mmCIF file of C-alpha atoms in Angstrom:
data_model
loop_
_atom_site.group_PDB
_atom_site.id
_atom_site.type_symbol
_atom_site.label_atom_id
_atom_site.label_comp_id
_atom_site.label_asym_id
_atom_site.label_seq_id
_atom_site.Cartn_x
_atom_site.Cartn_y
_atom_site.Cartn_z
ATOM 1 C CA MET A 1 0.343 -0.160 -0.043
ATOM 2 C CA GLU A 2 2.531 2.624 0.905
ATOM 3 C CA ALA A 3 4.062 1.849 -2.322
ATOM 4 C CA HIS A 4 1.000 2.447 -4.238
ATOM 5 C CA LYS A 5 0.567 5.523 -2.691
ATOM 6 C CA ALA A 6 4.619 7.025 -3.264
ATOM 7 C CA LYS A 7 4.260 6.405 -6.584
ATOM 8 C CA LEU A 8 0.291 8.275 -6.712
ATOM 9 C CA GLU A 9 2.706 11.239 -5.416
ATOM 10 C CA LYS A 10 5.491 10.867 -7.826
ATOM 11 C CA ARG A 11 2.824 10.990 -10.736
ATOM 12 C CA ARG A 12 0.604 14.210 -8.583
ATOM 13 C CA THR A 13 3.752 16.698 -8.636
ATOM 14 C CA CYS A 14 6.511 18.395 -10.895
ATOM 15 C CA PRO A 15 9.506 16.412 -12.219
ATOM 16 C CA HIS A 16 10.979 18.837 -13.011
ATOM 17 C CA CYS A 17 10.324 21.591 -10.165
ATOM 18 C CA GLY A 18 8.051 19.338 -7.678
ATOM 19 C CA ALA A 19 4.908 21.784 -8.427
ATOM 20 C CA ASP A 20 1.505 19.792 -7.703
ATOM 21 C CA ARG A 21 0.018 19.115 -10.347
ATOM 22 C CA ASP A 22 -3.609 19.062 -9.069
ATOM 23 C CA LYS A 23 -3.076 22.378 -8.223
ATOM 24 C CA MET A 24 -1.739 23.324 -11.064
ATOM 25 C CA MET A 25 -5.192 22.003 -12.560
ATOM 26 C CA ARG A 26 -7.162 23.716 -10.855
ATOM 27 C CA MET A 27 -5.640 27.767 -11.203
ATOM 28 C CA HIS A 28 -5.530 27.026 -15.131
ATOM 29 C CA SER A 29 -9.261 26.574 -14.698
ATOM 30 C CA PHE A 30 -9.003 29.492 -11.892
ATOM 31 C CA GLU A 31 -7.037 30.890 -15.012
ATOM 32 C CA GLN A 32 -9.347 30.138 -17.476
ATOM 33 C CA SER A 33 -12.907 31.541 -15.747
ATOM 34 C CA ILE A 34 -10.978 34.543 -14.906
ATOM 35 C CA ILE A 35 -9.822 35.497 -19.016
ATOM 36 C CA GLU A 36 -12.995 34.299 -20.444
ATOM 37 C CA TYR A 37 -14.784 36.293 -18.156
ATOM 38 C CA LEU A 38 -12.104 39.202 -19.421
ATOM 39 C CA ARG A 39 -12.777 38.637 -22.675
ATOM 40 C CA LEU A 40 -16.858 38.785 -22.998
ATOM 41 C CA ASN A 41 -16.699 41.557 -20.633
ATOM 42 C CA GLU A 42 -13.940 43.490 -22.995
ATOM 43 C CA HIS A 43 -12.988 44.507 -19.469
ATOM 44 C CA VAL A 44 -9.353 44.459 -20.815
ATOM 45 C CA ARG A 45 -9.152 44.957 -24.564
ATOM 46 C CA ARG A 46 -6.162 45.850 -25.658
ATOM 47 C CA ASP A 47 -5.472 46.938 -29.367
ATOM 48 C CA SER A 48 -4.257 43.455 -31.459
ATOM 49 C CA CYS A 49 -0.542 44.665 -33.455
ATOM 50 C CA ILE A 50 0.873 41.074 -35.350
ATOM 51 C CA ALA A 51 4.531 43.049 -35.849
ATOM 52 C CA CYS A 52 4.456 42.583 -32.008
ATOM 53 C CA VAL A 53 3.365 39.273 -31.809
ATOM 54 C CA GLN A 54 6.106 38.243 -33.748
ATOM 55 C CA LYS A 55 8.695 39.788 -32.139
ATOM 56 C CA HIS A 56 7.310 38.718 -28.617
ATOM 57 C CA VAL A 57 7.512 35.462 -30.271
ATOM 58 C CA GLY A 58 10.624 35.499 -32.099
ATOM 59 C CA LYS A 59 12.004 36.532 -29.031
ATOM 60 C CA ALA A 60 10.930 33.576 -26.899
ATOM 61 C CA MET A 61 12.266 31.380 -29.748
ATOM 62 C CA VAL A 62 15.826 33.177 -29.735
ATOM 63 C CA LEU A 63 15.667 32.292 -25.757
ATOM 64 C CA HIS A 64 14.069 28.809 -25.788
ATOM 65 C CA LYS A 65 17.097 27.874 -28.135
ATOM 66 C CA GLU A 66 19.904 29.518 -26.219
ATOM 67 C CA LEU A 67 18.123 27.687 -23.262
ATOM 68 C CA LEU A 68 18.736 24.075 -25.114
ATOM 69 C CA THR A 69 22.060 25.029 -25.267
ATOM 70 C CA ALA A 70 22.744 26.463 -22.385
ATOM 71 C CA THR A 71 26.007 25.496 -20.614
ATOM 72 C CA GLU A 72 28.635 26.307 -17.976
ATOM 73 C CA THR A 73 30.594 27.940 -20.481
ATOM 74 C CA ASN A 74 28.483 30.263 -22.163
ATOM 75 C CA ASN A 75 26.646 32.216 -19.427
ATOM 76 C CA VAL A 76 22.729 31.183 -19.910
ATOM 77 C CA ASN A 77 20.920 32.450 -16.615
ATOM 78 C CA ILE A 78 18.300 29.934 -17.139
ATOM 79 C CA GLN A 79 16.542 30.738 -14.704
ATOM 80 C CA LEU A 80 16.312 34.635 -16.162
ATOM 81 C CA ASN A 81 15.797 32.867 -19.035
ATOM 82 C CA HIS A 82 13.187 30.559 -18.350
ATOM 83 C CA LEU A 83 10.925 33.724 -16.975
ATOM 84 C CA GLU A 84 11.775 36.231 -19.948
ATOM 85 C CA ILE A 85 10.216 32.966 -22.399
ATOM 86 C CA ILE A 86 6.927 32.926 -20.587
ATOM 87 C CA GLY A 87 6.749 36.501 -20.478
ATOM 88 C CA ASN A 88 7.629 36.875 -24.336
ATOM 89 C CA LEU A 89 4.941 34.489 -25.043
ATOM 90 C CA GLN A 90 2.418 36.252 -22.513
ATOM 91 C CA ALA A 91 2.890 39.090 -24.466
ATOM 92 C CA ALA A 92 2.283 38.104 -27.609
ATOM 93 C CA THR A 93 -0.618 36.383 -26.326
ATOM 94 C CA ASP A 94 -1.977 39.644 -25.312
ATOM 95 C CA GLU A 95 -0.774 40.898 -28.286
ATOM 96 C CA ALA A 96 -3.461 38.577 -29.963
ATOM 97 C CA GLN A 97 -6.449 39.205 -28.719
ATOM 98 C CA GLU A 98 -8.107 40.297 -32.337
ATOM 99 C CA TRP A 99 -6.732 36.804 -33.833
ATOM 100 C CA PRO A 100 -8.615 33.948 -31.571
ATOM 101 C CA PRO A 101 -6.608 30.968 -33.540
ATOM 102 C CA LEU A 102 -3.174 32.932 -32.950
ATOM 103 C CA HIS A 103 -3.957 34.377 -29.423
ATOM 104 C CA VAL A 104 -5.178 29.978 -27.815
ATOM 105 C CA ALA A 105 -2.031 28.663 -29.387
ATOM 106 C CA LEU A 106 -0.324 31.288 -27.728
ATOM 107 C CA ASP A 107 -1.966 30.417 -24.863
ATOM 108 C CA ALA A 108 -2.305 26.865 -25.017
ATOM 109 C CA ALA A 109 2.217 27.099 -25.456
ATOM 110 C CA GLU A 110 2.843 29.703 -23.039
ATOM 111 C CA ARG A 111 0.770 27.166 -20.475
ATOM 112 C CA GLU A 112 2.618 23.973 -21.773
ATOM 113 C CA TYR A 113 5.729 25.572 -21.020
ATOM 114 C CA ARG A 114 5.102 26.999 -18.079
ATOM 115 C CA TYR A 115 3.674 23.800 -16.405
ATOM 116 C CA ARG A 116 4.889 21.500 -18.184
ATOM 117 C CA GLY A 117 8.064 22.573 -19.458
ATOM 118 C CA VAL A 118 6.808 21.526 -23.281
ATOM 119 C CA GLY A 119 8.486 23.573 -25.823
ATOM 120 C CA PRO A 120 6.289 24.978 -27.852
ATOM 121 C CA ASN A 121 4.943 24.059 -31.504
ATOM 122 C CA TRP A 122 7.012 26.576 -33.139
ATOM 123 C CA GLU A 123 6.461 25.647 -36.760
ATOM 124 C CA GLU A 124 2.325 25.964 -35.859
ATOM 125 C CA LEU A 125 3.031 29.704 -34.245
ATOM 126 C CA ALA A 126 4.752 30.834 -37.416
ATOM 127 C CA ARG A 127 2.114 29.301 -39.629
ATOM 128 C CA LEU A 128 -0.505 31.117 -38.015
ATOM 129 C CA ILE A 129 0.434 33.957 -37.628
ATOM 130 C CA GLN A 130 1.454 33.640 -41.191
ATOM 131 C CA GLU A 131 -2.178 33.298 -41.828
ATOM 132 C CA VAL A 132 -2.598 36.561 -40.427
ATOM 133 C CA VAL A 133 -0.387 38.647 -42.406
ATOM 134 C CA ASP A 134 -1.878 36.440 -46.002
ATOM 135 C CA ALA A 135 -5.555 37.628 -44.633
ATOM 136 C CA GLN A 136 -3.811 41.215 -43.399
ATOM 137 C CA PRO A 137 -5.106 44.583 -46.216
ATOM 138 C CA ALA A 138 -2.857 45.725 -48.155
ATOM 139 C CA THR A 139 -1.621 48.848 -47.623
ATOM 140 C CA PRO A 140 -0.380 51.014 -50.182
ATOM 141 C CA GLU A 141 3.677 51.705 -50.409
ATOM 142 C CA ALA A 142 4.827 55.102 -48.939
ATOM 143 C CA THR A 143 5.772 57.875 -51.585
#
């Protein structure tokens, strides 16, 4: 019986950071409820900017690649790098409110990275960004 309890406890906590997964799931549900309420009632609305989304996703991608290649000799601060990736993904999510499929994908990528340590699917995010860019009306060239 004790071995079974230990096995369940091991599954309940994150192997990397020790976070309680039960709390994570409750917090995720709570955050989703708040976000949905704010979106539906348009309490917080920011102008969306695809160029800003590209900038933040690009920065997060570079930081993620740095993190994956971190060694003792290349002076990458893993904790700060990790926080910057989360911050840039969240900023990109905020900037993408006008495009629901991109917004949802960025939100999911940020949460997967923050809670599970799973790197974003950069190709999928790039494809969704390109769809938004392609759908933008052509602007007249400056003279």
